[in-house]
Short mmCIF file of C-alpha atoms and ligand atoms in Angstrom, two decimals:
data_model
loop_
_atom_site.label_atom_id
_atom_site.label_comp_id
_atom_site.label_asym_id
_atom_site.label_seq_id
_atom_site.Cartn_x
_atom_site.Cartn_y
_atom_site.Cartn_z
CA UNK A 1 -1.25 17.11 -29.99
CA UNK A 2 -4.16 14.53 -31.46
CA UNK A 3 -4.05 10.57 -31.22
CA UNK A 4 -5.95 10.20 -33.80
CA UNK A 5 -3.07 12.01 -36.02
CA UNK A 6 -2.01 10.02 -39.15
CA UNK A 7 1.27 9.51 -37.86
CA UNK A 8 -0.16 7.48 -35.34
CA UNK A 9 0.42 3.65 -35.24
CA UNK A 10 -2.66 2.60 -36.10
CA UNK A 11 -3.09 -0.23 -38.91
CA UNK A 12 -6.69 -0.62 -38.90
CA UNK A 13 -9.61 1.91 -38.40
CA UNK A 14 -11.14 1.15 -35.76
CA UNK A 15 -15.00 0.20 -36.51
CA UNK A 16 -16.66 3.06 -34.94
CA UNK A 17 -15.10 6.54 -34.51
CA UNK A 18 -12.13 5.85 -32.53
CA UNK A 19 -11.50 5.22 -29.34
CA UNK A 20 -12.45 9.11 -28.50
CA UNK A 21 -16.43 8.35 -29.13
CA UNK A 22 -18.39 8.70 -26.24
CA UNK A 23 -16.29 11.87 -24.66
CA UNK A 24 -17.85 15.66 -24.24
CA UNK A 25 -17.40 18.19 -26.55
CA UNK A 26 -15.65 20.17 -24.78
CA UNK A 27 -12.74 16.73 -24.92
CA UNK A 28 -9.70 17.54 -27.34
CA UNK A 29 -7.92 14.31 -26.86
CA UNK A 30 -8.43 11.17 -24.55
CA UNK A 31 -4.31 11.59 -23.84
CA UNK A 32 -4.81 15.02 -21.72
CA UNK A 33 -8.16 14.55 -20.64
CA UNK A 34 -9.89 12.11 -17.56
CA UNK A 35 -8.74 13.53 -14.64
CA UNK A 36 -10.41 12.72 -12.21
CA UNK A 37 -11.55 8.94 -11.50
CA UNK A 38 -15.19 10.24 -10.23
CA UNK A 39 -15.98 12.27 -12.12
CA UNK A 40 -15.49 10.54 -14.99
CA UNK A 41 -14.99 6.53 -14.34
CA UNK A 42 -17.14 6.70 -11.90
CA UNK A 43 -21.48 5.77 -12.24
CA UNK A 44 -23.32 8.13 -10.70
CA UNK A 45 -24.73 6.06 -8.32
CA UNK A 46 -21.37 4.80 -6.99
CA UNK A 47 -20.61 8.67 -6.76
CA UNK A 48 -22.12 9.67 -2.84
CA UNK A 49 -19.39 13.05 -3.41
CA UNK A 50 -20.08 16.40 -5.02
CA UNK A 51 -23.36 16.74 -7.03
CA UNK A 52 -22.57 16.60 -10.64
CA UNK A 53 -23.71 15.10 -13.87
CA UNK A 54 -21.60 12.17 -14.44
CA UNK A 55 -21.07 9.71 -17.10
CA UNK A 56 -19.18 6.27 -17.58
CA UNK A 57 -17.17 6.61 -20.70
CA UNK A 58 -17.08 3.40 -22.48
CA UNK A 59 -12.96 4.02 -22.74
CA UNK A 60 -11.45 1.59 -24.99
CA UNK A 61 -14.39 0.16 -26.13
CA UNK A 62 -14.26 0.85 -29.59
CA UNK A 63 -11.14 -0.99 -30.46
CA UNK A 64 -12.73 -4.79 -30.35
CA UNK A 65 -8.69 -5.47 -30.16
CA UNK A 66 -8.56 -5.19 -26.71
CA UNK A 67 -10.81 -7.19 -25.28
CA UNK A 68 -8.87 -9.79 -25.02
CA UNK A 69 -5.94 -8.06 -22.67
CA UNK A 70 -8.90 -5.94 -20.55
CA UNK A 71 -11.64 -8.67 -19.62
CA UNK A 72 -14.96 -6.31 -18.57
CA UNK A 73 -17.11 -8.78 -17.04
CA UNK A 74 -19.56 -7.12 -15.03
CA UNK A 75 -18.05 -9.05 -12.26
CA UNK A 76 -15.03 -7.16 -12.59
CA UNK A 77 -16.89 -3.70 -12.07
CA UNK A 78 -16.33 -3.90 -8.74
CA UNK A 79 -12.71 -4.41 -8.44
CA UNK A 80 -12.17 -1.73 -11.35
CA UNK A 81 -13.76 1.45 -9.40
CA UNK A 82 -11.89 0.21 -6.41
CA UNK A 83 -8.59 0.08 -8.64
CA UNK A 84 -9.98 3.34 -9.33
CA UNK A 85 -9.88 5.16 -6.41
CA UNK A 86 -7.15 3.41 -5.41
CA UNK A 87 -5.02 4.41 -8.39
CA UNK A 88 -6.95 7.91 -8.85
CA UNK A 89 -7.35 9.22 -5.94
CA UNK A 90 -10.52 11.85 -6.28
CA UNK A 91 -9.12 14.24 -3.71
CA UNK A 92 -5.66 14.12 -5.60
CA UNK A 93 -7.76 16.37 -8.32
CA UNK A 94 -10.68 17.56 -7.05
CA UNK A 95 -10.57 19.85 -3.93
CA UNK A 96 -13.95 18.98 -3.33
CA UNK A 97 -13.46 16.08 -1.81
CA UNK A 98 -10.97 17.60 0.60
CA UNK A 99 -13.96 19.43 2.52
CA UNK A 100 -11.39 20.84 5.30
CA UNK A 101 -9.29 22.51 3.17
CA UNK A 102 -7.01 26.08 4.36
CA UNK A 103 -7.96 28.77 1.69
CA UNK A 104 -4.46 27.84 0.05
CA UNK A 105 -4.16 24.89 0.51
CA UNK A 106 -7.49 24.81 -1.69
CA UNK A 107 -5.14 27.09 -4.18
CA UNK A 108 -2.53 24.55 -4.08
CA UNK A 109 -4.19 21.44 -4.80
CA UNK A 110 -6.38 22.97 -7.93
CA UNK A 111 -3.19 24.27 -9.43
CA UNK A 112 -1.40 21.33 -8.79
CA UNK A 113 -4.07 19.26 -10.35
CA UNK A 114 -3.78 21.48 -12.96
CA UNK A 115 -0.52 21.20 -14.04
CA UNK A 116 -0.25 17.40 -13.94
CA UNK A 117 -3.76 16.99 -15.86
CA UNK A 118 -1.75 19.39 -18.27
CA UNK A 119 1.68 18.54 -18.42
CA UNK A 120 1.81 15.05 -17.91
CA UNK A 121 -1.92 12.96 -17.88
CA UNK A 122 -2.71 10.30 -20.79
CA UNK A 123 -4.69 7.51 -21.61
CA UNK A 124 -2.76 4.95 -23.61
CA UNK A 125 -4.39 2.58 -26.58
CA UNK A 126 -3.88 -1.03 -27.59
CA UNK A 127 -3.14 -1.27 -30.80
CA UNK A 128 -1.83 -3.98 -33.50
CA UNK A 129 2.09 -2.82 -34.09
CA UNK A 130 2.23 -2.19 -37.60
CA UNK A 131 6.14 -3.19 -37.01
CA UNK A 132 8.19 -5.06 -34.11
CA UNK A 133 9.75 -2.51 -31.17
CA UNK A 134 10.90 -3.14 -28.04
CA UNK A 135 8.82 -2.81 -24.91
CA UNK A 136 9.62 0.11 -22.89
CA UNK A 137 9.18 -1.75 -19.75
CA UNK A 138 10.68 -5.45 -19.98
CA UNK A 139 13.27 -4.56 -23.56
CA UNK A 140 12.13 -7.87 -24.65
CA UNK A 141 10.23 -7.24 -28.69
CA UNK A 142 6.69 -6.44 -29.73
CA UNK A 143 6.19 -8.30 -32.79
CA UNK A 144 4.73 -6.81 -35.31
CA UNK A 145 1.00 -7.99 -35.78
CA UNK A 146 0.48 -8.06 -31.64
CA UNK A 147 -0.91 -5.57 -29.09
CA UNK A 148 1.08 -3.23 -28.30
CA UNK A 149 0.04 -0.38 -25.66
CA UNK A 150 1.10 3.07 -27.22
CA UNK A 151 0.99 5.98 -24.87
CA UNK A 152 1.92 9.23 -26.67
CA UNK A 153 3.20 11.33 -23.54
CA UNK A 154 5.93 9.67 -24.13
CA UNK A 155 6.76 9.15 -27.78
CA UNK A 156 4.49 8.23 -30.65
CA UNK A 157 7.10 5.09 -30.68
CA UNK A 158 7.03 3.80 -27.32
CA UNK A 159 5.38 0.67 -26.92
CA UNK A 160 4.63 -1.83 -24.06
CA UNK A 161 3.38 -5.21 -24.02
CA UNK A 162 -0.42 -5.00 -22.68
CA UNK A 163 1.24 -6.27 -19.93
CA UNK A 164 3.81 -4.64 -19.28
CA UNK A 165 2.00 -1.17 -19.15
CA UNK A 166 2.29 -0.75 -15.47
CA UNK A 167 2.72 1.74 -12.43
CA UNK A 168 6.19 2.15 -11.77
CA UNK A 169 6.16 2.15 -8.14
CA UNK A 170 3.24 0.07 -7.86
CA UNK A 171 3.50 -3.00 -10.37
CA UNK A 172 -0.20 -2.45 -11.09
CA UNK A 173 -2.02 -3.03 -14.42
CA UNK A 174 -2.93 0.81 -15.00
CA UNK A 175 -6.27 0.99 -14.96
CA UNK A 176 -8.36 1.79 -18.16
CA UNK A 177 -4.78 2.34 -19.58
CA UNK A 178 -4.74 5.79 -17.60
CA UNK A 179 -1.37 6.92 -17.09
CA UNK A 180 1.19 9.72 -15.84
CA UNK A 181 4.46 10.22 -16.93
CA UNK A 182 7.44 11.45 -15.28
CA UNK A 183 11.18 11.12 -16.12
CA UNK A 184 10.09 7.98 -19.39
CA UNK A 185 8.17 6.72 -16.95
CA UNK A 186 4.11 5.63 -16.70
CA UNK A 187 2.86 6.07 -13.12
CA UNK A 188 -0.68 5.69 -11.46
CA UNK A 189 -2.16 8.90 -10.99
CA UNK A 190 -1.67 8.13 -6.82
CA UNK A 191 2.36 7.82 -7.31
CA UNK A 192 2.76 10.05 -9.44
CA UNK A 193 0.95 12.52 -6.96
CA UNK A 194 3.65 11.75 -4.32
CA UNK A 195 6.45 12.95 -6.32
CA UNK A 196 5.84 16.17 -5.69
CA UNK A 197 3.65 16.04 -2.18
CA UNK A 198 3.82 13.50 0.32
CA UNK A 199 0.57 12.05 1.26
CA UNK A 200 -1.28 12.52 4.56
CA UNK A 201 -1.40 8.39 6.20
CA UNK A 202 -4.47 9.28 8.10
CA UNK A 203 -6.57 11.11 5.61
CA UNK A 204 -5.21 9.72 2.73
CA UNK A 205 -4.94 13.44 0.86
CA UNK A 206 -1.52 14.93 -0.53
CA UNK A 207 -0.50 17.59 2.39
CA UNK A 208 -0.32 21.58 0.97
CA UNK A 209 0.95 22.37 4.53
CA UNK A 210 4.80 23.78 5.00
CA UNK A 211 4.70 21.52 8.07
CA UNK A 212 3.86 17.61 8.71
CA UNK A 213 4.80 14.78 10.94
CA UNK A 214 6.81 12.28 10.08
CA UNK A 215 7.34 8.72 11.63
CA UNK A 216 8.69 5.57 10.54
CA UNK A 217 9.01 6.80 6.94
CA UNK A 218 5.29 7.99 6.47
CA UNK A 219 3.83 11.18 6.94
CA UNK A 220 0.67 13.19 8.72
CA UNK A 221 -0.85 16.43 8.45
CA UNK A 222 0.31 17.02 11.60
CA UNK A 223 -3.34 17.93 13.30
CA UNK A 224 -4.11 13.94 11.59
CA UNK A 225 -1.30 12.42 13.27
CA UNK A 226 -3.70 11.33 16.45
CA UNK A 227 -4.35 8.15 18.67
CA UNK A 228 -5.78 5.25 16.75
CA UNK A 229 -7.71 4.15 19.78
CA UNK A 230 -8.95 7.69 21.67
CA UNK A 231 -7.82 10.18 18.67
CA UNK A 232 -5.41 12.16 21.03
CA UNK A 233 -3.09 14.74 18.86
CA UNK A 234 -0.08 12.79 19.09
CA UNK A 235 2.04 16.12 17.98
CA UNK A 236 4.80 17.06 20.23
CA UNK A 237 3.85 14.35 22.63
CA UNK A 238 4.83 10.21 23.13
CA UNK A 239 3.51 7.42 21.46
CA UNK A 240 4.08 3.82 20.04
CA UNK A 241 3.90 2.23 16.93
CA UNK A 242 0.91 0.17 16.88
CA UNK A 243 1.25 -1.26 13.55
CA UNK A 244 1.31 1.47 11.65
CA UNK A 245 -0.74 3.88 13.13
CA UNK A 246 0.51 5.41 16.59
CA UNK A 247 -0.99 4.91 19.66
CA UNK A 248 -0.99 7.18 22.72
CA UNK A 249 0.64 5.93 26.01
CA UNK A 250 -2.55 5.43 27.84
CA UNK A 251 -4.14 3.43 25.44
CA UNK A 252 -0.99 1.63 24.54
CA UNK A 253 -1.14 0.26 28.03
CA UNK A 254 -4.50 -0.71 28.88
CA UNK A 255 -5.00 -2.37 25.63
CA UNK A 256 -1.58 -3.88 23.92
CA UNK A 257 1.02 -4.35 26.34
CA UNK A 258 2.07 -7.65 26.55
CA UNK A 259 2.31 -8.83 30.08
CA UNK A 260 5.52 -10.67 31.09
CA UNK A 261 5.94 -14.49 31.01
CA UNK A 262 8.20 -14.39 33.98
CA UNK A 263 6.57 -11.90 36.33
CA UNK A 264 2.98 -11.80 35.18
CA UNK A 265 3.30 -8.06 35.53
CA UNK A 266 2.36 -5.63 32.16
CA UNK A 267 5.13 -5.26 29.99
CA UNK A 268 4.48 -1.17 29.82
CA UNK A 269 6.07 1.21 27.20
CA UNK A 270 8.57 2.53 29.34
CA UNK A 271 10.54 -1.13 29.63
CA UNK A 272 12.23 -3.02 27.06
CA UNK A 273 10.73 -5.82 25.98
CA UNK A 274 12.53 -9.13 25.16
CA UNK A 275 10.30 -11.76 22.66
CA UNK A 276 10.65 -15.22 21.92
CA UNK A 277 8.67 -17.34 19.29
CA UNK A 278 5.18 -15.00 19.77
CA UNK A 279 5.70 -15.02 23.46
CA UNK A 280 7.29 -11.72 25.83
CA UNK A 281 9.24 -10.58 28.82
CA UNK A 282 10.39 -7.51 30.95
CA UNK A 283 13.84 -7.44 28.68
CA UNK A 284 15.69 -7.52 32.32
CA UNK A 285 17.90 -10.05 34.25
CA UNK A 286 15.36 -10.56 37.03
CA UNK A 287 12.77 -11.91 33.69
CA UNK A 288 14.45 -13.19 30.28
CA UNK A 289 16.91 -15.48 32.27
CA UNK A 290 17.55 -19.53 31.78
CA UNK A 291 15.17 -21.09 33.93
CA UNK A 292 17.77 -23.34 35.13
CA UNK A 293 21.15 -21.08 35.98
CA UNK A 294 18.76 -17.98 35.91
CA UNK A 295 21.94 -16.63 33.77
CA UNK A 296 20.49 -12.95 31.60
CA UNK A 297 19.61 -13.87 28.36
CA UNK A 298 19.10 -10.58 27.18
CA UNK A 299 22.23 -9.88 25.94
CA UNK A 300 21.95 -13.23 23.88
CA UNK A 301 20.20 -12.03 20.64
CA UNK A 302 22.66 -9.40 20.33
CA UNK A 303 25.33 -11.49 20.64
CA UNK A 304 24.08 -13.95 17.52
CA UNK A 305 23.51 -16.57 20.73
CA UNK A 306 20.64 -18.74 19.93
CA UNK A 307 17.75 -18.49 22.98
CA UNK A 308 15.97 -22.00 23.76
CA UNK A 309 13.21 -23.21 24.71
CA UNK A 310 11.38 -25.72 26.28
CA UNK A 311 7.98 -26.29 27.89
CA UNK A 312 7.88 -22.61 27.73
CA UNK A 313 10.62 -22.43 29.61
CA UNK A 314 13.44 -20.47 28.19
CA UNK A 315 17.43 -21.72 28.73
CA UNK A 316 20.69 -20.46 28.10
CA UNK A 317 21.60 -23.15 26.68
CA UNK A 318 21.41 -26.64 25.27
CA UNK A 319 23.34 -28.10 28.53
CA UNK A 320 21.29 -25.94 30.66
CA UNK A 321 18.21 -28.02 28.55
CA UNK A 322 19.07 -31.24 28.79
CA UNK A 323 20.10 -30.92 32.94
CA UNK A 324 16.25 -29.73 33.35
CA UNK A 325 14.52 -32.39 30.73
CA UNK A 326 16.59 -35.17 32.76
CA UNK A 327 15.57 -33.60 36.02
CA UNK A 328 12.21 -33.49 34.92
CA UNK A 329 11.91 -37.23 33.36
CA UNK A 330 14.19 -38.72 37.03
CA UNK A 331 11.25 -36.70 38.58
CA UNK A 332 8.14 -38.15 36.48
CA UNK A 333 10.30 -41.37 36.40
CA UNK A 334 9.80 -41.73 40.43
CA UNK A 335 6.54 -40.66 40.25
CA UNK A 336 5.13 -42.76 37.88
CA UNK A 337 7.07 -45.63 39.82
CA UNK A 338 5.31 -44.39 43.23
CA UNK A 339 1.93 -44.29 41.22
CA UNK A 340 2.92 -47.92 39.69
CA UNK A 341 3.39 -49.38 43.08
CA UNK A 342 0.76 -47.89 45.10
CA UNK A 343 -1.79 -50.26 46.11
CA UNK A 344 -5.01 -50.26 44.03
CA UNK A 345 -7.68 -48.93 46.64
CA UNK A 346 -10.25 -51.73 44.58
CA UNK A 347 -7.41 -54.70 45.22
CA UNK A 348 -7.89 -55.54 48.95
ZN1 ZN B 401 7.23 -5.98 -21.68
ZN1 ZN B 402 1.29 3.30 -8.73
ZN1 ZN B 403 -4.13 13.96 7.17
ZN1 ZN B 404 -4.94 6.96 22.65
ZN1 ZN B 405 8.50 -9.68 34.09
ZN1 ZN B 406 21.68 -21.69 31.76
#
């Protein structure tokens, strides 16, 4: 396959030898190359990992038509590298970025990477659209003479508005138009890989082992499912999710457990907690209760009833709240009047 075939929708001959200029001689076309983010897209100085001759390809740079859509100001290069690492994780395609892999997993990663590269990877090209067609993403017209993105892997007539050429999963614009295709959609490398392998929420590598740990909809290498504070392995242990990461019970209680607003004691991992307006109570009748009538409030949220709070105190109802407020104002009125009528020490 070649993107420079006569069938390719290109109105004008680009001023240089085509978008492939700058690719190494071993490369057959840009649409089957560009597998690994770091190898091919980072400047050598920015890459601290495996020693290798790196090059920064001026991707699409010989097509001046696309400059307005894909600005390349020097200030954006950091952002671009960040997006590249996010979209094309080097550890997804090169086992040298995964030094702790076992031999079997290493082989699997290599085969996986080679297959994706061969079957799914491509790089879109921006051209003036020769005749109007419909955008693959939004379904609206791309007018003749407007810029369109073409991705050969999805057929020669498939065309996108430049702003519509985004990963179908994360909706991010595809950096340098590098895409992976799957079932007629384009994806960034990260989300394409995740179709086939789970990704460890700790090390961000794909998981090639038969077993992994799942919690809260995320997955981990079993040996990476560790306490976020003390690194204790938590496989088979009790844990608490803190944000999206697991925490062992003892770290949780010593660092994160809340104090009960009523009794002042820690709300341990074994206790249920009631939270109202950012404050916490033991979810038991003796702590989470009305400040006037002492009725338990624990079931009220479950029953769809609203817990009231006023001046840091909880109430079961507006009636209890008003009664307490009335009592408080009577008390403060009487103390005010007592103060006013008290003889001033200076008045004598
Ligand atoms: Zn569109
Ligand atoms: Zn994505
Ligand atoms: Zn991991
Ligand atoms: Zn811990
Ligand atoms: Zn309590
Ligand atoms: Zn009450």
